[in-house]
Coordinates of N, CA and C in Angstrom, one line a residue:
Q24 N -23.8 61.9 -233.0 CA -23.0 63.0 -233.3 C -23.6 64.3 -232.7
V25 N -22.8 65.1 -232.0 CA -23.3 66.3 -231.3 C -23.4 67.4 -232.3
H26 N -24.6 68.1 -232.2 CA -24.8 69.3 -233.0 C -25.5 70.3 -232.1
L27 N -25.0 71.5 -232.2 CA -25.7 72.7 -231.7 C -25.8 73.7 -232.9
V28 N -27.1 74.1 -233.1 CA -27.4 74.9 -234.3 C -28.1 76.2 -233.8
E29 N -27.5 77.3 -234.0 CA -28.0 78.6 -233.7 C -28.8 79.1 -234.9
S30 N -29.8 79.9 -234.5 CA -30.6 80.6 -235.6 C -31.2 81.9 -235.0
G31 N -31.6 82.8 -235.8 CA -32.3 84.0 -235.4 C -31.5 85.3 -235.4
G32 N -30.2 85.2 -235.8 CA -29.4 86.4 -235.9 C -29.8 87.3 -237.1
G33 N -29.1 88.4 -237.2 CA -29.5 89.3 -238.3 C -29.0 90.7 -238.0
L34 N -29.6 91.6 -238.8 CA -29.3 93.1 -238.7 C -30.4 93.8 -238.0
V35 N -30.1 94.5 -237.0 CA -31.1 95.2 -236.2 C -30.6 96.6 -235.9
Q36 N -31.5 97.6 -235.7 CA -31.1 98.9 -235.3 C -30.9 99.0 -233.8
A37 N -30.1 99.9 -233.4 CA -29.8 100.2 -232.0 C -31.2 100.4 -231.3
G38 N -31.3 99.8 -230.1 CA -32.6 99.9 -229.4 C -33.6 98.7 -229.7
G39 N -33.2 98.0 -230.8 CA -34.1 96.9 -231.2 C -33.9 95.6 -230.4
S40 N -34.6 94.6 -230.9 CA -34.5 93.3 -230.2 C -34.3 92.2 -231.2
V41 N -33.6 91.1 -230.7 CA -33.4 89.9 -231.5 C -33.5 88.7 -230.5
R42 N -34.1 87.6 -231.0 CA -34.1 86.4 -230.2 C -33.3 85.3 -230.9
L43 N -32.3 84.8 -230.3 CA -31.6 83.7 -230.8 C -32.1 82.4 -230.2
S44 N -32.0 81.4 -231.1 CA -32.4 80.0 -230.6 C -31.2 79.1 -230.9
C45 N -31.2 78.0 -230.1 CA -30.1 77.0 -230.3 C -30.8 75.7 -230.1
V46 N -30.7 74.8 -231.0 CA -31.3 73.5 -230.9 C -30.1 72.5 -230.8
A47 N -30.2 71.6 -229.8 CA -29.2 70.6 -229.5 C -29.6 69.2 -229.9
S48 N -28.6 68.4 -230.3 CA -28.8 67.0 -230.5 C -27.6 66.2 -230.3
G49 N -27.7 64.9 -230.1 CA -26.5 64.0 -229.9 C -26.0 63.9 -228.5
F50 N -26.6 64.6 -227.6 CA -26.2 64.4 -226.2 C -27.4 64.6 -225.3
T51 N -27.3 64.3 -224.0 CA -28.4 64.5 -223.1 C -28.5 65.9 -222.6
F52 N -29.3 66.7 -223.3 CA -29.3 68.1 -223.1 C -29.6 68.5 -221.7
R53 N -30.5 67.8 -221.0 CA -30.8 68.2 -219.6 C -29.7 68.0 -218.6
D54 N -28.7 67.3 -219.0 CA -27.5 67.1 -218.1 C -26.5 68.2 -218.2
Y55 N -26.7 69.1 -219.1 CA -25.7 70.2 -219.4 C -26.2 71.5 -219.0
A56 N -25.3 72.4 -218.4 CA -25.6 73.8 -218.4 C -25.4 74.3 -219.8
M57 N -26.2 75.4 -220.1 CA -26.1 75.9 -221.4 C -25.8 77.4 -221.3
G58 N -25.1 77.9 -222.3 CA -24.7 79.3 -222.3 C -24.6 79.9 -223.7
W59 N -24.5 81.2 -223.7 CA -24.2 82.0 -224.9 C -23.0 82.8 -224.7
Y60 N -22.2 82.8 -225.8 CA -20.9 83.5 -225.8 C -20.9 84.3 -227.1
R61 N -20.0 85.3 -227.1 CA -19.9 86.1 -228.4 C -18.5 86.5 -228.7
Q62 N -18.3 86.7 -230.0 CA -17.0 87.2 -230.4 C -17.1 88.3 -231.4
A63 N -16.7 89.5 -231.0 CA -16.7 90.6 -231.9 C -15.5 90.7 -232.8
P64 N -15.5 91.4 -233.9 CA -14.4 91.4 -234.8 C -13.1 91.9 -234.1
G65 N -12.0 91.1 -234.2 CA -10.8 91.5 -233.6 C -10.7 91.3 -232.1
K66 N -11.7 90.6 -231.5 CA -11.6 90.4 -230.1 C -11.8 88.9 -229.8
E67 N -11.4 88.5 -228.6 CA -11.6 87.1 -228.2 C -13.1 86.8 -227.8
R68 N -13.4 85.6 -227.9 CA -14.7 85.2 -227.5 C -14.9 85.4 -226.0
E69 N -16.1 85.9 -225.7 CA -16.4 86.3 -224.3 C -17.7 85.7 -223.8
F70 N -17.8 85.5 -222.6 CA -19.0 85.0 -221.9 C -20.1 86.0 -221.9
V71 N -21.3 85.6 -222.2 CA -22.5 86.5 -222.2 C -23.4 86.0 -221.0
V72 N -23.8 84.8 -221.0 CA -24.8 84.3 -220.0 C -24.8 82.8 -220.0
D73 N -25.0 82.2 -218.9 CA -25.3 80.8 -218.9 C -26.4 80.5 -217.9
V74 N -26.9 79.2 -218.0 CA -28.1 78.8 -217.2 C -27.9 77.4 -216.8
D75 N -28.3 77.0 -215.6 CA -28.1 75.7 -215.1 C -29.1 74.7 -215.8
Y76 N -29.0 73.5 -215.3 CA -29.8 72.4 -216.0 C -31.3 72.6 -216.0
S77 N -31.7 73.2 -214.9 CA -33.2 73.4 -214.8 C -33.7 74.7 -215.4
G78 N -32.8 75.6 -215.7 CA -33.2 76.9 -216.3 C -33.5 77.9 -215.2
T79 N -33.3 77.6 -214.0 CA -33.7 78.6 -212.9 C -32.5 79.5 -212.4
D80 N -31.3 79.1 -212.6 CA -30.2 79.8 -212.1 C -29.3 80.3 -213.3
A81 N -29.4 81.6 -213.6 CA -28.7 82.2 -214.7 C -27.6 83.2 -214.2
T82 N -26.5 83.3 -214.9 CA -25.5 84.2 -214.6 C -25.2 85.0 -215.8
Y83 N -25.2 86.4 -215.7 CA -25.1 87.3 -216.8 C -23.8 88.1 -216.7
A84 N -23.2 88.4 -217.9 CA -22.1 89.3 -217.9 C -22.7 90.7 -217.6
D85 N -21.9 91.5 -216.9 CA -22.4 92.9 -216.5 C -22.9 93.7 -217.7
S86 N -22.3 93.5 -218.8 CA -22.6 94.3 -220.0 C -24.0 94.0 -220.6
V87 N -24.6 92.9 -220.2 CA -25.9 92.6 -220.8 C -27.0 92.5 -219.7
K88 N -26.6 92.6 -218.5 CA -27.6 92.5 -217.4 C -28.8 93.5 -217.6
G89 N -30.0 93.0 -217.4 CA -31.1 93.9 -217.6 C -31.6 94.0 -219.1
R90 N -30.8 93.5 -220.0 CA -31.2 93.7 -221.4 C -31.4 92.3 -222.1
F91 N -30.6 91.3 -221.6 CA -30.6 90.0 -222.2 C -31.3 89.0 -221.2
T92 N -32.0 88.0 -221.8 CA -32.6 87.0 -220.9 C -32.4 85.6 -221.6
I93 N -31.8 84.7 -220.8 CA -31.7 83.3 -221.3 C -32.8 82.5 -220.8
S94 N -33.2 81.5 -221.6 CA -34.2 80.5 -221.2 C -33.9 79.2 -221.9
R95 N -34.4 78.1 -221.4 CA -34.2 76.8 -222.0 C -35.5 76.0 -221.9
D96 N -35.6 75.1 -222.9 CA -36.8 74.2 -222.9 C -36.2 72.8 -223.0
N97 N -36.1 72.1 -221.9 CA -35.5 70.8 -221.9 C -36.3 69.7 -222.7
A98 N -37.6 70.0 -222.9 CA -38.4 69.0 -223.6 C -38.1 69.1 -225.1
K99 N -37.6 70.3 -225.6 CA -37.3 70.5 -227.0 C -35.8 70.6 -227.3
N100 N -35.0 70.4 -226.2 CA -33.5 70.5 -226.4 C -33.1 71.8 -227.0
M101 N -33.7 72.9 -226.4 CA -33.4 74.2 -227.0 C -33.1 75.2 -225.9
V102 N -32.3 76.2 -226.3 CA -31.9 77.3 -225.4 C -32.1 78.6 -226.2
F103 N -32.5 79.6 -225.5 CA -32.9 80.9 -226.2 C -32.1 82.0 -225.6
L104 N -31.9 83.1 -226.4 CA -31.4 84.3 -225.8 C -32.2 85.4 -226.4
Q105 N -33.0 86.1 -225.5 CA -33.7 87.3 -225.9 C -32.9 88.5 -225.6
M106 N -32.6 89.3 -226.6 CA -31.8 90.4 -226.5 C -32.6 91.7 -226.8
N107 N -32.7 92.5 -225.8 CA -33.4 93.8 -226.0 C -32.5 95.0 -225.8
N108 N -33.0 96.1 -226.3 CA -32.3 97.4 -226.2 C -30.8 97.2 -226.7
L109 N -30.7 96.6 -227.8 CA -29.4 96.3 -228.4 C -28.6 97.6 -228.7
K110 N -27.3 97.4 -228.5 CA -26.4 98.5 -228.7 C -25.4 98.1 -229.8
P111 N -24.8 99.1 -230.5 CA -23.8 98.7 -231.5 C -22.7 97.8 -231.0
E112 N -22.3 98.0 -229.7 CA -21.2 97.2 -229.2 C -21.6 95.7 -228.9
D113 N -22.9 95.4 -229.1 CA -23.4 94.0 -229.0 C -23.1 93.3 -230.3
T114 N -22.7 94.0 -231.4 CA -22.4 93.3 -232.6 C -21.3 92.3 -232.5
A115 N -21.7 91.1 -232.9 CA -20.7 89.9 -232.7 C -21.3 88.7 -233.3
V116 N -20.5 87.6 -233.4 CA -21.0 86.3 -233.7 C -21.4 85.7 -232.3
Y117 N -22.6 85.2 -232.2 CA -23.0 84.6 -230.9 C -23.0 83.1 -231.0
Y118 N -22.4 82.5 -230.0 CA -22.3 81.0 -230.0 C -23.0 80.4 -228.9
C119 N -23.7 79.3 -229.1 CA -24.3 78.5 -228.1 C -23.3 77.5 -227.6
G120 N -23.2 77.3 -226.3 CA -22.3 76.3 -225.8 C -22.9 75.5 -224.7
A121 N -22.6 74.2 -224.7 CA -23.1 73.3 -223.7 C -21.9 72.9 -222.8
S122 N -22.2 73.1 -221.5 CA -21.1 72.9 -220.5 C -21.4 71.7 -219.6
W123 N -20.3 70.9 -219.4 CA -20.4 69.8 -218.5 C -19.8 70.3 -217.1
C124 N -20.6 70.1 -216.1 CA -20.2 70.7 -214.8 C -19.9 69.5 -213.8
S125 N -18.8 69.7 -213.1 CA -18.4 68.7 -212.0 C -18.2 69.6 -210.8
G126 N -19.1 69.4 -209.8 CA -19.0 70.3 -208.7 C -19.3 71.7 -209.1
N127 N -18.4 72.7 -208.7 CA -18.6 74.1 -209.1 C -17.8 74.4 -210.4
R128 N -17.2 73.4 -211.0 CA -16.4 73.7 -212.2 C -17.2 73.2 -213.4
C129 N -17.3 74.2 -214.4 CA -18.0 73.9 -215.6 C -17.1 74.2 -216.8
E130 N -17.1 73.4 -217.8 CA -16.3 73.6 -219.0 C -17.2 73.3 -220.2
V131 N -17.1 74.3 -221.2 CA -17.8 74.1 -222.4 C -17.3 72.9 -223.2
S132 N -18.1 72.0 -223.5 CA -17.6 70.8 -224.2 C -18.2 70.7 -225.7
H133 N -19.3 71.5 -225.9 CA -19.8 71.5 -227.3 C -20.1 72.9 -227.7
W134 N -19.8 73.2 -228.9 CA -20.1 74.6 -229.4 C -20.9 74.5 -230.7
G135 N -21.8 75.6 -230.8 CA -22.5 75.7 -232.1 C -21.6 76.5 -233.1
Q136 N -22.1 76.7 -234.3 CA -21.3 77.3 -235.4 C -21.4 78.8 -235.3
G137 N -22.3 79.3 -234.6 CA -22.4 80.8 -234.4 C -23.5 81.4 -235.3
A138 N -24.0 82.5 -234.8 CA -25.0 83.3 -235.5 C -24.6 84.8 -235.4
Q139 N -24.6 85.4 -236.6 CA -24.1 86.9 -236.6 C -25.3 87.8 -236.2
V140 N -25.0 88.7 -235.3 CA -25.9 89.7 -234.9 C -25.2 91.1 -235.1
T141 N -25.8 91.9 -235.9 CA -25.2 93.2 -236.2 C -26.2 94.3 -235.8
V142 N -25.7 95.2 -235.0 CA -26.5 96.3 -234.5 C -26.0 97.6 -235.1
S143 N -26.9 98.2 -235.9 CA -26.5 99.5 -236.5 C -26.9 100.7 -235.7
S144 N -26.1 101.7 -235.7 CA -26.4 102.9 -234.9 C -27.3 103.9 -235.6

């Protein structure tokens, strides 16, 4: 059974940092691209960042470039999101997603349950 479990969310002041973790089980982690997505109240879920199988090629949303960093540890089936210089507009539920890629096309096939990050001004 596939599981993605996020942890590390919470309440932080603007300018602060949070590190999210996601541990995966039930599938071959190293075969999947991994990403983070977020959903703010009243808004649709949006892409934040993803990283390829090896952890060397990452793509960031413009809104988080230079502030967020994704990393993965294939030996531990984990992916991380380091978030620095947080802003109130980063407040959202953050989801870990595992994507199966065929050629240049990737689609999220597994989702975590989400972790709340709240940034106070």
